[in-house]
């Protein structure tokens, strides 16, 4: 059937040249830069699009959900920053012998012996579920309970050796949003 | 008709599994890189230029989170970037066809050659017209199907198959003892 089978076999014996190892490092570097530059929202959208986890929702509800989620995330971020600030102050007070350094305090801050520097952090919300209204104990005002499932990734890099360290873990947060009735 | 649905809790494991695989670009790249480099070498002279093109295409492809199984799209990206690269390099090039014709004789796929027979075979591949050579490279060394080749090159499946047959036929003629 195939007059060229022998020729095809000979061609397959020709081996394309392998890439230089430096190419892998360059691609890794470029991908790292991309991740550090991408916003969590972009990452979330891209993750969802890539694997089809959230195929779609009606556009109008998606728009409303997006606005609500953005507002919640801002509140959540502010609350978290305050909480972390208080926590750092507590640590500083209780451990006077050592100076604590924020994990991602800035690109200039070394982590260990000036070797590793923070290279990026992402917080991807891949699922948000509105669990409805909820009355907290002793409260007459309802709150809306929203549960977020996220993936947090922290990355450090040693500019001298090119070594990198990445920690990634799933988290689940429940946010209570006061509902104002009329 | 597209159906709309929200992500359910039961999908969580699947999503987490995919997040893990998202990090595994190295295994994908090490598998695909030799074929991608060889394909890029259809348009550029040096291995370094080919590596630049492959890097740009792969990073762009990965960054946009395309499915890694969509190989035609990846090869199409390499081709597009390679042609842009050649256009930039050739200042006077006005059309893609002109660029194609200019580079046709200069493109030289790079192989690891063991003996004279393989050298002759590689030289014969180099002498093929560019449109036949790119189909041959995708079919033999990247193991794409004719359907995938057609999608990567923006041609019909029949055209891809006939170019492949012409390429083999021309190779056979070239390699026949005089």
PDB file of N, CA and C in Angstrom, chain A residues 39-131:
ATOM      1  N   UNK A  39      -2.076  39.257  36.787  1.00  0.00           N
ATOM      2  CA  UNK A  39      -2.888  39.525  37.961  1.00  0.00           C
ATOM      3  C   UNK A  39      -3.631  38.261  38.348  1.00  0.00           C
ATOM      4  N   UNK A  40      -4.012  38.150  39.628  1.00  0.00           N
ATOM      5  CA  UNK A  40      -4.766  36.972  40.034  1.00  0.00           C
ATOM      6  C   UNK A  40      -6.033  36.783  39.207  1.00  0.00           C
ATOM      7  N   UNK A  41      -6.668  37.893  38.860  1.00  0.00           N
ATOM      8  CA  UNK A  41      -7.897  37.761  38.066  1.00  0.00           C
ATOM      9  C   UNK A  41      -7.601  37.137  36.713  1.00  0.00           C
ATOM     10  N   UNK A  42      -6.498  37.584  36.106  1.00  0.00           N
ATOM     11  CA  UNK A  42      -6.118  37.007  34.805  1.00  0.00           C
ATOM     12  C   UNK A  42      -5.814  35.526  34.961  1.00  0.00           C
ATOM     13  N   UNK A  43      -5.060  35.220  36.041  1.00  0.00           N
ATOM     14  CA  UNK A  43      -4.690  33.820  36.255  1.00  0.00           C
ATOM     15  C   UNK A  43      -5.935  32.971  36.450  1.00  0.00           C
ATOM     16  N   UNK A  44      -6.891  33.516  37.233  1.00  0.00           N
ATOM     17  CA  UNK A  44      -8.090  32.743  37.495  1.00  0.00           C
ATOM     18  C   UNK A  44      -8.851  32.491  36.204  1.00  0.00           C
ATOM     19  N   UNK A  45      -8.990  33.555  35.414  1.00  0.00           N
ATOM     20  CA  UNK A  45      -9.707  33.403  34.150  1.00  0.00           C
ATOM     21  C   UNK A  45      -9.021  32.379  33.262  1.00  0.00           C
ATOM     22  N   UNK A  46      -7.689  32.479  33.213  1.00  0.00           N
ATOM     23  CA  UNK A  46      -6.980  31.592  32.316  1.00  0.00           C
ATOM     24  C   UNK A  46      -7.049  30.151  32.805  1.00  0.00           C
ATOM     25  N   UNK A  47      -6.948  29.973  34.120  1.00  0.00           N
ATOM     26  CA  UNK A  47      -7.038  28.618  34.649  1.00  0.00           C
ATOM     27  C   UNK A  47      -8.386  28.006  34.347  1.00  0.00           C
ATOM     28  N   UNK A  48      -9.412  28.801  34.564  1.00  0.00           N
ATOM     29  CA  UNK A  48     -10.760  28.290  34.335  1.00  0.00           C
ATOM     30  C   UNK A  48     -10.964  27.987  32.861  1.00  0.00           C
ATOM     31  N   UNK A  49     -10.454  28.869  31.988  1.00  0.00           N
ATOM     32  CA  UNK A  49     -10.630  28.665  30.552  1.00  0.00           C
ATOM     33  C   UNK A  49      -9.874  27.425  30.095  1.00  0.00           C
ATOM     34  N   UNK A  50      -8.671  27.254  30.660  1.00  0.00           N
ATOM     35  CA  UNK A  50      -7.830  26.150  30.190  1.00  0.00           C
ATOM     36  C   UNK A  50      -8.468  24.802  30.463  1.00  0.00           C
ATOM     37  N   UNK A  51      -9.027  24.665  31.648  1.00  0.00           N
ATOM     38  CA  UNK A  51      -9.514  23.345  32.002  1.00  0.00           C
ATOM     39  C   UNK A  51     -11.032  23.233  31.995  1.00  0.00           C
ATOM     40  N   UNK A  52     -11.671  24.286  31.595  1.00  0.00           N
ATOM     41  CA  UNK A  52     -13.112  24.210  31.428  1.00  0.00           C
ATOM     42  C   UNK A  52     -13.853  23.970  32.716  1.00  0.00           C
ATOM     43  N   UNK A  53     -13.285  24.371  33.850  1.00  0.00           N
ATOM     44  CA  UNK A  53     -13.962  24.153  35.124  1.00  0.00           C
ATOM     45  C   UNK A  53     -15.257  24.932  35.192  1.00  0.00           C
ATOM     46  N   UNK A  54     -15.190  26.214  34.847  1.00  0.00           N
ATOM     47  CA  UNK A  54     -16.396  27.027  34.792  1.00  0.00           C
ATOM     48  C   UNK A  54     -16.669  27.292  33.335  1.00  0.00           C
ATOM     49  N   UNK A  55     -17.542  26.527  32.771  1.00  0.00           N
ATOM     50  CA  UNK A  55     -17.756  26.666  31.336  1.00  0.00           C
ATOM     51  C   UNK A  55     -18.372  28.009  31.026  1.00  0.00           C
ATOM     52  N   UNK A  56     -19.366  28.391  31.788  1.00  0.00           N
ATOM     53  CA  UNK A  56     -19.954  29.711  31.580  1.00  0.00           C
ATOM     54  C   UNK A  56     -21.091  29.908  32.549  1.00  0.00           C
ATOM     55  N   UNK A  57     -21.502  31.118  32.664  1.00  0.00           N
ATOM     56  CA  UNK A  57     -22.708  31.441  33.402  1.00  0.00           C
ATOM     57  C   UNK A  57     -23.415  32.497  32.573  1.00  0.00           C
ATOM     58  N   UNK A  58     -24.715  32.702  32.736  1.00  0.00           N
ATOM     59  CA  UNK A  58     -25.386  33.732  31.958  1.00  0.00           C
ATOM     60  C   UNK A  58     -24.685  35.062  32.152  1.00  0.00           C
ATOM     61  N   UNK A  59     -24.453  35.839  31.122  1.00  0.00           N
ATOM     62  CA  UNK A  59     -23.646  37.046  31.209  1.00  0.00           C
ATOM     63  C   UNK A  59     -24.129  38.031  32.267  1.00  0.00           C
ATOM     64  N   UNK A  60     -25.466  38.174  32.393  1.00  0.00           N
ATOM     65  CA  UNK A  60     -25.942  39.175  33.359  1.00  0.00           C
ATOM     66  C   UNK A  60     -25.618  38.776  34.777  1.00  0.00           C
ATOM     67  N   UNK A  61     -25.774  37.499  35.079  1.00  0.00           N
ATOM     68  CA  UNK A  61     -25.491  37.068  36.444  1.00  0.00           C
ATOM     69  C   UNK A  61     -23.996  37.072  36.701  1.00  0.00           C
ATOM     70  N   UNK A  62     -23.227  36.786  35.648  1.00  0.00           N
ATOM     71  CA  UNK A  62     -21.776  36.802  35.786  1.00  0.00           C
ATOM     72  C   UNK A  62     -21.294  38.213  36.101  1.00  0.00           C
ATOM     73  N   UNK A  63     -21.934  39.165  35.441  1.00  0.00           N
ATOM     74  CA  UNK A  63     -21.571  40.562  35.672  1.00  0.00           C
ATOM     75  C   UNK A  63     -21.857  40.946  37.117  1.00  0.00           C
ATOM     76  N   UNK A  64     -23.055  40.598  37.587  1.00  0.00           N
ATOM     77  CA  UNK A  64     -23.435  40.916  38.969  1.00  0.00           C
ATOM     78  C   UNK A  64     -22.548  40.191  39.955  1.00  0.00           C
ATOM     79  N   UNK A  65     -22.301  38.931  39.659  1.00  0.00           N
ATOM     80  CA  UNK A  65     -21.456  38.121  40.534  1.00  0.00           C
ATOM     81  C   UNK A  65     -20.044  38.697  40.577  1.00  0.00           C
ATOM     82  N   UNK A  66     -19.585  39.163  39.430  1.00  0.00           N
ATOM     83  CA  UNK A  66     -18.251  39.751  39.359  1.00  0.00           C
ATOM     84  C   UNK A  66     -18.138  40.992  40.210  1.00  0.00           C
ATOM     85  N   UNK A  67     -19.146  41.846  40.125  1.00  0.00           N
ATOM     86  CA  UNK A  67     -19.144  43.061  40.944  1.00  0.00           C
ATOM     87  C   UNK A  67     -19.159  42.713  42.430  1.00  0.00           C
ATOM     88  N   UNK A  68     -20.038  41.778  42.786  1.00  0.00           N
ATOM     89  CA  UNK A  68     -20.132  41.389  44.188  1.00  0.00           C
ATOM     90  C   UNK A  68     -18.828  40.775  44.661  1.00  0.00           C
ATOM     91  N   UNK A  69     -18.245  39.919  43.821  1.00  0.00           N
ATOM     92  CA  UNK A  69     -16.999  39.256  44.203  1.00  0.00           C
ATOM     93  C   UNK A  69     -15.879  40.272  44.366  1.00  0.00           C
ATOM     94  N   UNK A  70     -15.855  41.272  43.472  1.00  0.00           N
ATOM     95  CA  UNK A  70     -14.805  42.292  43.562  1.00  0.00           C
ATOM     96  C   UNK A  70     -14.928  43.052  44.876  1.00  0.00           C
ATOM     97  N   UNK A  71     -16.183  43.417  45.228  1.00  0.00           N
ATOM     98  CA  UNK A  71     -16.394  44.147  46.478  1.00  0.00           C
ATOM     99  C   UNK A  71     -15.983  43.303  47.669  1.00  0.00           C
ATOM    100  N   UNK A  72     -16.353  42.052  47.628  1.00  0.00           N
ATOM    101  CA  UNK A  72     -16.020  41.151  48.732  1.00  0.00           C
ATOM    102  C   UNK A  72     -14.517  40.982  48.850  1.00  0.00           C
ATOM    103  N   UNK A  73     -13.863  40.844  47.719  1.00  0.00           N
ATOM    104  CA  UNK A  73     -12.417  40.647  47.744  1.00  0.00           C
ATOM    105  C   UNK A  73     -11.699  41.867  48.304  1.00  0.00           C
ATOM    106  N   UNK A  74     -12.200  43.056  47.965  1.00  0.00           N
ATOM    107  CA  UNK A  74     -11.586  44.266  48.515  1.00  0.00           C
ATOM    108  C   UNK A  74     -11.735  44.278  50.030  1.00  0.00           C
ATOM    109  N   UNK A  75     -12.958  43.994  50.500  1.00  0.00           N
ATOM    110  CA  UNK A  75     -13.181  43.939  51.951  1.00  0.00           C
ATOM    111  C   UNK A  75     -12.300  42.878  52.597  1.00  0.00           C
ATOM    112  N   UNK A  76     -12.236  41.753  51.948  1.00  0.00           N
ATOM    113  CA  UNK A  76     -11.463  40.636  52.460  1.00  0.00           C
ATOM    114  C   UNK A  76      -9.980  40.991  52.528  1.00  0.00           C
ATOM    115  N   UNK A  77      -9.503  41.648  51.478  1.00  0.00           N
ATOM    116  CA  UNK A  77      -8.090  42.031  51.428  1.00  0.00           C
ATOM    117  C   UNK A  77      -7.758  43.024  52.534  1.00  0.00           C
ATOM    118  N   UNK A  78      -8.649  44.011  52.726  1.00  0.00           N
ATOM    119  CA  UNK A  78      -8.407  45.016  53.765  1.00  0.00           C
ATOM    120  C   UNK A  78      -8.380  44.353  55.135  1.00  0.00           C
ATOM    121  N   UNK A  79      -9.358  43.471  55.368  1.00  0.00           N
ATOM    122  CA  UNK A  79      -9.420  42.776  56.659  1.00  0.00           C
ATOM    123  C   UNK A  79      -8.173  41.935  56.878  1.00  0.00           C
ATOM    124  N   UNK A  80      -7.712  41.299  55.832  1.00  0.00           N
ATOM    125  CA  UNK A  80      -6.554  40.416  55.932  1.00  0.00           C
ATOM    126  C   UNK A  80      -5.268  41.217  56.212  1.00  0.00           C
ATOM    127  N   UNK A  81      -5.164  42.349  55.519  1.00  0.00           N
ATOM    128  CA  UNK A  81      -3.984  43.194  55.738  1.00  0.00           C
ATOM    129  C   UNK A  81      -3.944  43.670  57.187  1.00  0.00           C
ATOM    130  N   UNK A  82      -5.120  44.105  57.700  1.00  0.00           N
ATOM    131  CA  UNK A  82      -5.184  44.550  59.097  1.00  0.00           C
ATOM    132  C   UNK A  82      -4.797  43.428  60.046  1.00  0.00           C
ATOM    133  N   UNK A  83      -5.313  42.242  59.734  1.00  0.00           N
ATOM    134  CA  UNK A  83      -5.048  41.091  60.596  1.00  0.00           C
ATOM    135  C   UNK A  83      -3.552  40.753  60.587  1.00  0.00           C
ATOM    136  N   UNK A  84      -2.965  40.781  59.394  1.00  0.00           N
ATOM    137  CA  UNK A  84      -1.536  40.460  59.288  1.00  0.00           C
ATOM    138  C   UNK A  84      -0.696  41.515  59.999  1.00  0.00           C
ATOM    139  N   UNK A  85      -1.143  42.773  59.881  1.00  0.00           N
ATOM    140  CA  UNK A  85      -0.410  43.847  60.532  1.00  0.00           C
ATOM    141  C   UNK A  85      -0.419  43.657  62.039  1.00  0.00           C
ATOM    142  N   UNK A  86      -1.606  43.348  62.574  1.00  0.00           N
ATOM    143  CA  UNK A  86      -1.713  43.119  64.018  1.00  0.00           C
ATOM    144  C   UNK A  86      -0.862  41.931  64.437  1.00  0.00           C
ATOM    145  N   UNK A  87      -0.865  40.912  63.595  1.00  0.00           N
ATOM    146  CA  UNK A  87      -0.131  39.691  63.928  1.00  0.00           C
ATOM    147  C   UNK A  87       1.376  39.970  63.972  1.00  0.00           C
ATOM    148  N   UNK A  88       1.840  40.754  62.992  1.00  0.00           N
ATOM    149  CA  UNK A  88       3.263  41.090  62.959  1.00  0.00           C
ATOM    150  C   UNK A  88       3.659  41.880  64.202  1.00  0.00           C
ATOM    151  N   UNK A  89       2.764  42.808  64.591  1.00  0.00           N
ATOM    152  CA  UNK A  89       3.060  43.608  65.775  1.00  0.00           C
ATOM    153  C   UNK A  89       3.169  42.726  67.007  1.00  0.00           C
ATOM    154  N   UNK A  90       2.255  41.734  67.067  1.00  0.00           N
ATOM    155  CA  UNK A  90       2.276  40.810  68.207  1.00  0.00           C
ATOM    156  C   UNK A  90       3.579  40.028  68.233  1.00  0.00           C
ATOM    157  N   UNK A  91       3.976  39.539  67.066  1.00  0.00           N
ATOM    158  CA  UNK A  91       5.210  38.756  66.992  1.00  0.00           C
ATOM    159  C   UNK A  91       6.405  39.611  67.395  1.00  0.00           C
ATOM    160  N   UNK A  92       6.405  40.851  66.923  1.00  0.00           N
ATOM    161  CA  UNK A  92       7.511  41.737  67.235  1.00  0.00           C
ATOM    162  C   UNK A  92       7.600  41.999  68.738  1.00  0.00           C
ATOM    163  N   UNK A  93       6.431  42.100  69.369  1.00  0.00           N
ATOM    164  CA  UNK A  93       6.442  42.380  70.805  1.00  0.00           C
ATOM    165  C   UNK A  93       6.932  41.174  71.601  1.00  0.00           C
ATOM    166  N   UNK A  94       6.500  39.968  71.171  1.00  0.00           N
ATOM    167  CA  UNK A  94       6.825  38.789  71.968  1.00  0.00           C
ATOM    168  C   UNK A  94       8.208  38.242  71.671  1.00  0.00           C
ATOM    169  N   UNK A  95       8.823  38.586  70.584  1.00  0.00           N
ATOM    170  CA  UNK A  95      10.152  38.051  70.292  1.00  0.00           C
ATOM    171  C   UNK A  95      11.118  39.200  70.046  1.00  0.00           C
ATOM    172  N   UNK A  96      11.546  39.780  71.115  1.00  0.00           N
ATOM    173  CA  UNK A  96      12.407  40.949  70.978  1.00  0.00           C
ATOM    174  C   UNK A  96      13.820  40.578  70.557  1.00  0.00           C
ATOM    175  N   UNK A  97      14.185  39.321  70.722  1.00  0.00           N
ATOM    176  CA  UNK A  97      15.561  38.930  70.422  1.00  0.00           C
ATOM    177  C   UNK A  97      15.826  38.828  68.923  1.00  0.00           C
ATOM    178  N   UNK A  98      14.820  38.591  68.171  1.00  0.00           N
ATOM    179  CA  UNK A  98      15.019  38.403  66.737  1.00  0.00           C
ATOM    180  C   UNK A  98      14.159  39.387  65.966  1.00  0.00           C
ATOM    181  N   UNK A  99      14.694  39.750  64.857  1.00  0.00           N
ATOM    182  CA  UNK A  99      13.936  40.644  63.982  1.00  0.00           C
ATOM    183  C   UNK A  99      13.173  39.790  62.976  1.00  0.00           C
ATOM    184  N   UNK A 100      11.879  40.014  62.863  1.00  0.00           N
ATOM    185  CA  UNK A 100      11.097  39.241  61.895  1.00  0.00           C
ATOM    186  C   UNK A 100      11.038  40.001  60.587  1.00  0.00           C
ATOM    187  N   UNK A 101      11.025  39.222  59.508  1.00  0.00           N
ATOM    188  CA  UNK A 101      10.987  39.816  58.177  1.00  0.00           C
ATOM    189  C   UNK A 101       9.748  39.333  57.449  1.00  0.00           C
ATOM    190  N   UNK A 102       8.944  40.222  56.900  1.00  0.00           N
ATOM    191  CA  UNK A 102       7.782  39.773  56.139  1.00  0.00           C
ATOM    192  C   UNK A 102       8.218  38.894  54.973  1.00  0.00           C
ATOM    193  N   UNK A 103       7.446  37.838  54.704  1.00  0.00           N
ATOM    194  CA  UNK A 103       7.814  36.904  53.635  1.00  0.00           C
ATOM    195  C   UNK A 103       7.881  37.608  52.303  1.00  0.00           C
ATOM    196  N   UNK A 104       6.920  38.462  52.044  1.00  0.00           N
ATOM    197  CA  UNK A 104       6.932  39.168  50.780  1.00  0.00           C
ATOM    198  C   UNK A 104       6.973  40.658  51.035  1.00  0.00           C
ATOM    199  N   UNK A 105       7.916  41.063  51.794  1.00  0.00           N
ATOM    200  CA  UNK A 105       7.990  42.471  52.168  1.00  0.00           C
ATOM    201  C   UNK A 105       8.470  43.360  51.060  1.00  0.00           C
ATOM    202  N   UNK A 106       8.998  42.833  50.003  1.00  0.00           N
ATOM    203  CA  UNK A 106       9.515  43.654  48.911  1.00  0.00           C
ATOM    204  C   UNK A 106      10.614  42.897  48.226  1.00  0.00           C
ATOM    205  N   UNK A 107      10.897  43.277  46.993  1.00  0.00           N
ATOM    206  CA  UNK A 107      11.851  42.503  46.219  1.00  0.00           C
ATOM    207  C   UNK A 107      13.273  42.660  46.737  1.00  0.00           C
ATOM    208  N   UNK A 108      13.515  43.649  47.585  1.00  0.00           N
ATOM    209  CA  UNK A 108      14.875  43.856  48.075  1.00  0.00           C
ATOM    210  C   UNK A 108      15.166  43.053  49.339  1.00  0.00           C
ATOM    211  N   UNK A 109      14.120  42.520  49.996  1.00  0.00           N
ATOM    212  CA  UNK A 109      14.339  41.881  51.281  1.00  0.00           C
ATOM    213  C   UNK A 109      14.795  40.444  51.115  1.00  0.00           C
ATOM    214  N   UNK A 110      15.944  40.060  51.609  1.00  0.00           N
ATOM    215  CA  UNK A 110      16.375  38.680  51.531  1.00  0.00           C
ATOM    216  C   UNK A 110      15.621  37.843  52.542  1.00  0.00           C
ATOM    217  N   UNK A 111      15.523  36.562  52.286  1.00  0.00           N
ATOM    218  CA  UNK A 111      14.851  35.665  53.227  1.00  0.00           C
ATOM    219  C   UNK A 111      15.893  34.982  54.107  1.00  0.00           C
ATOM    220  N   UNK A 112      16.835  34.345  53.477  1.00  0.00           N
ATOM    221  CA  UNK A 112      17.839  33.641  54.246  1.00  0.00           C
ATOM    222  C   UNK A 112      19.214  34.090  53.772  1.00  0.00           C
ATOM    223  N   UNK A 113      19.946  34.692  54.639  1.00  0.00           N
ATOM    224  CA  UNK A 113      21.321  35.075  54.361  1.00  0.00           C
ATOM    225  C   UNK A 113      21.459  35.848  53.056  1.00  0.00           C
ATOM    226  N   UNK A 114      20.451  36.573  52.691  1.00  0.00           N
ATOM    227  CA  UNK A 114      20.514  37.371  51.475  1.00  0.00           C
ATOM    228  C   UNK A 114      20.542  36.551  50.211  1.00  0.00           C
ATOM    229  N   UNK A 115      20.155  35.285  50.270  1.00  0.00           N
ATOM    230  CA  UNK A 115      20.250  34.417  49.094  1.00  0.00           C
ATOM    231  C   UNK A 115      18.975  34.455  48.266  1.00  0.00           C
ATOM    232  N   UNK A 116      17.856  34.178  48.871  1.00  0.00           N
ATOM    233  CA  UNK A 116      16.608  34.101  48.132  1.00  0.00           C
ATOM    234  C   UNK A 116      15.832  35.410  48.267  1.00  0.00           C
ATOM    235  N   UNK A 117      15.253  35.809  47.151  1.00  0.00           N
ATOM    236  CA  UNK A 117      14.408  36.997  47.211  1.00  0.00           C
ATOM    237  C   UNK A 117      13.016  36.635  46.713  1.00  0.00           C
ATOM    238  N   UNK A 118      11.992  37.280  47.225  1.00  0.00           N
ATOM    239  CA  UNK A 118      10.629  36.973  46.766  1.00  0.00           C
ATOM    240  C   UNK A 118      10.489  37.256  45.282  1.00  0.00           C
ATOM    241  N   UNK A 119       9.911  36.308  44.568  1.00  0.00           N
ATOM    242  CA  UNK A 119       9.783  36.469  43.118  1.00  0.00           C
ATOM    243  C   UNK A 119       8.329  36.597  42.686  1.00  0.00           C
ATOM    244  N   UNK A 120       7.404  36.207  43.533  1.00  0.00           N
ATOM    245  CA  UNK A 120       6.010  36.340  43.122  1.00  0.00           C
ATOM    246  C   UNK A 120       5.066  35.663  44.086  1.00  0.00           C
ATOM    247  N   UNK A 121       3.853  36.096  44.046  1.00  0.00           N
ATOM    248  CA  UNK A 121       2.815  35.481  44.869  1.00  0.00           C
ATOM    249  C   UNK A 121       1.503  35.579  44.119  1.00  0.00           C
ATOM    250  N   UNK A 122       0.792  34.478  44.073  1.00  0.00           N
ATOM    251  CA  UNK A 122      -0.510  34.500  43.414  1.00  0.00           C
ATOM    252  C   UNK A 122      -1.557  33.933  44.353  1.00  0.00           C
ATOM    253  N   UNK A 123      -2.752  34.427  44.192  1.00  0.00           N
ATOM    254  CA  UNK A 123      -3.874  33.972  45.001  1.00  0.00           C
ATOM    255  C   UNK A 123      -5.035  33.791  44.026  1.00  0.00           C
ATOM    256  N   UNK A 124      -5.199  32.565  43.573  1.00  0.00           N
ATOM    257  CA  UNK A 124      -6.178  32.307  42.532  1.00  0.00           C
ATOM    258  C   UNK A 124      -7.471  31.787  43.144  1.00  0.00           C
ATOM    259  N   UNK A 125      -8.542  32.521  42.943  1.00  0.00           N
ATOM    260  CA  UNK A 125      -9.852  32.059  43.411  1.00  0.00           C
ATOM    261  C   UNK A 125     -10.455  31.218  42.299  1.00  0.00           C
ATOM    262  N   UNK A 126     -10.561  29.929  42.534  1.00  0.00           N
ATOM    263  CA  UNK A 126     -11.097  29.093  41.469  1.00  0.00           C
ATOM    264  C   UNK A 126     -12.543  28.681  41.735  1.00  0.00           C
ATOM    265  N   UNK A 127     -13.055  29.011  42.893  1.00  0.00           N
ATOM    266  CA  UNK A 127     -14.458  28.698  43.147  1.00  0.00           C
ATOM    267  C   UNK A 127     -15.002  29.612  44.239  1.00  0.00           C
ATOM    268  N   UNK A 128     -16.112  30.256  43.960  1.00  0.00           N
ATOM    269  CA  UNK A 128     -16.780  31.072  44.970  1.00  0.00           C
ATOM    270  C   UNK A 128     -18.226  30.616  45.051  1.00  0.00           C
ATOM    271  N   UNK A 129     -18.688  30.348  46.269  1.00  0.00           N
ATOM    272  CA  UNK A 129     -20.061  29.864  46.423  1.00  0.00           C
ATOM    273  C   UNK A 129     -20.804  30.724  47.426  1.00  0.00           C
ATOM    274  N   UNK A 130     -21.937  31.232  46.976  1.00  0.00           N
ATOM    275  CA  UNK A 130     -22.797  32.015  47.859  1.00  0.00           C
ATOM    276  C   UNK A 130     -23.664  31.039  48.643  1.00  0.00           C
ATOM    277  N   UNK A 131     -23.488  31.004  49.972  1.00  0.00           N
ATOM    278  CA  UNK A 131     -24.222  30.031  50.782  1.00  0.00           C
ATOM    279  C   UNK A 131     -25.476  30.636  51.401  1.00  0.00           C
TER     280      UNK A 131
END
